[in-house]
Amino acid sequence: MKEIENEEIAKYYVDEYINYKIDLETLHDKLYRIFGSYKVAVGWFSDYWRVVKGV
C-alpha cells in the first residue's frame, strides 16, 4: 500500500514540475526522498515521463 501512496506523491511532484512550480533539482530531491535511491527514482521518472509525454 505504501508503494501506491509513494507513486501518487511522486506523480504530484512531477505535475508540479510540469506546471513550473518546482525546478528539476527540487523534483530530483523529492523523488529521491520518496523512493530512497537515485537509481529507483530515475527509473520510475523515466517510465512515468514516457506516459506523461505519450512516447
Tab-separated table of C-alpha atoms in Angstrom:
chain	number	residue	atom	x	y	z
A	1	MET	CA	0.000	0.000	0.000
A	2	LYS	CA	2.839	2.387	0.815
A	3	GLU	CA	4.253	1.882	-2.692
A	4	ILE	CA	0.991	3.136	-4.228
A	5	GLU	CA	0.984	6.145	-1.906
A	6	ASN	CA	4.596	6.901	-2.856
A	7	GLU	CA	3.762	6.787	-6.554
A	8	GLU	CA	0.807	9.130	-6.084
A	9	ILE	CA	3.015	11.587	-4.208
A	10	ALA	CA	5.700	11.292	-6.889
A	11	LYS	CA	3.107	11.961	-9.613
A	12	TYR	CA	2.048	15.070	-7.722
A	13	TYR	CA	5.626	16.387	-7.750
A	14	VAL	CA	6.016	15.624	-11.457
A	15	ASP	CA	2.845	17.636	-12.081
A	16	GLU	CA	4.323	20.459	-10.020
A	17	TYR	CA	7.442	20.322	-12.198
A	18	ILE	CA	5.399	20.315	-15.414
A	19	ASN	CA	3.468	23.362	-14.201
A	20	TYR	CA	6.717	25.214	-13.373
A	21	LYS	CA	6.009	25.276	-9.632
A	22	ILE	CA	9.243	23.453	-8.750
A	23	ASP	CA	12.566	23.145	-10.575
A	24	LEU	CA	14.246	19.944	-11.770
A	25	GLU	CA	16.686	19.858	-8.851
A	26	THR	CA	13.813	20.019	-6.361
A	27	LEU	CA	11.969	17.296	-8.260
A	28	HIS	CA	15.046	15.034	-8.120
A	29	ASP	CA	15.356	15.658	-4.374
A	30	LYS	CA	11.679	14.856	-3.760
A	31	LEU	CA	11.804	11.672	-5.838
A	32	TYR	CA	14.971	10.538	-4.060
A	33	ARG	CA	13.279	11.009	-0.696
A	34	ILE	CA	10.207	9.081	-1.836
A	35	PHE	CA	11.982	6.122	-3.439
A	36	GLY	CA	15.130	6.018	-1.297
A	37	SER	CA	17.667	5.801	-4.111
A	38	TYR	CA	18.520	7.775	-7.202
A	39	LYS	CA	18.535	4.643	-9.370
A	40	VAL	CA	14.950	3.755	-8.450
A	41	ALA	CA	13.826	7.395	-8.662
A	42	VAL	CA	15.344	7.912	-12.118
A	43	GLY	CA	13.913	4.615	-13.378
A	44	TRP	CA	10.442	5.487	-12.118
A	45	PHE	CA	10.686	9.009	-13.533
A	46	SER	CA	11.773	7.718	-16.961
A	47	ASP	CA	8.851	5.322	-17.131
A	48	TYR	CA	6.338	7.874	-15.894
A	49	TRP	CA	7.673	10.644	-18.148
A	50	ARG	CA	7.047	8.435	-21.195
A	51	VAL	CA	3.441	8.026	-20.069
A	52	VAL	CA	3.024	11.764	-19.479
A	53	LYS	CA	4.526	12.703	-22.837
A	54	GLY	CA	2.806	9.858	-24.680
A	55	VAL	CA	6.009	8.370	-26.043
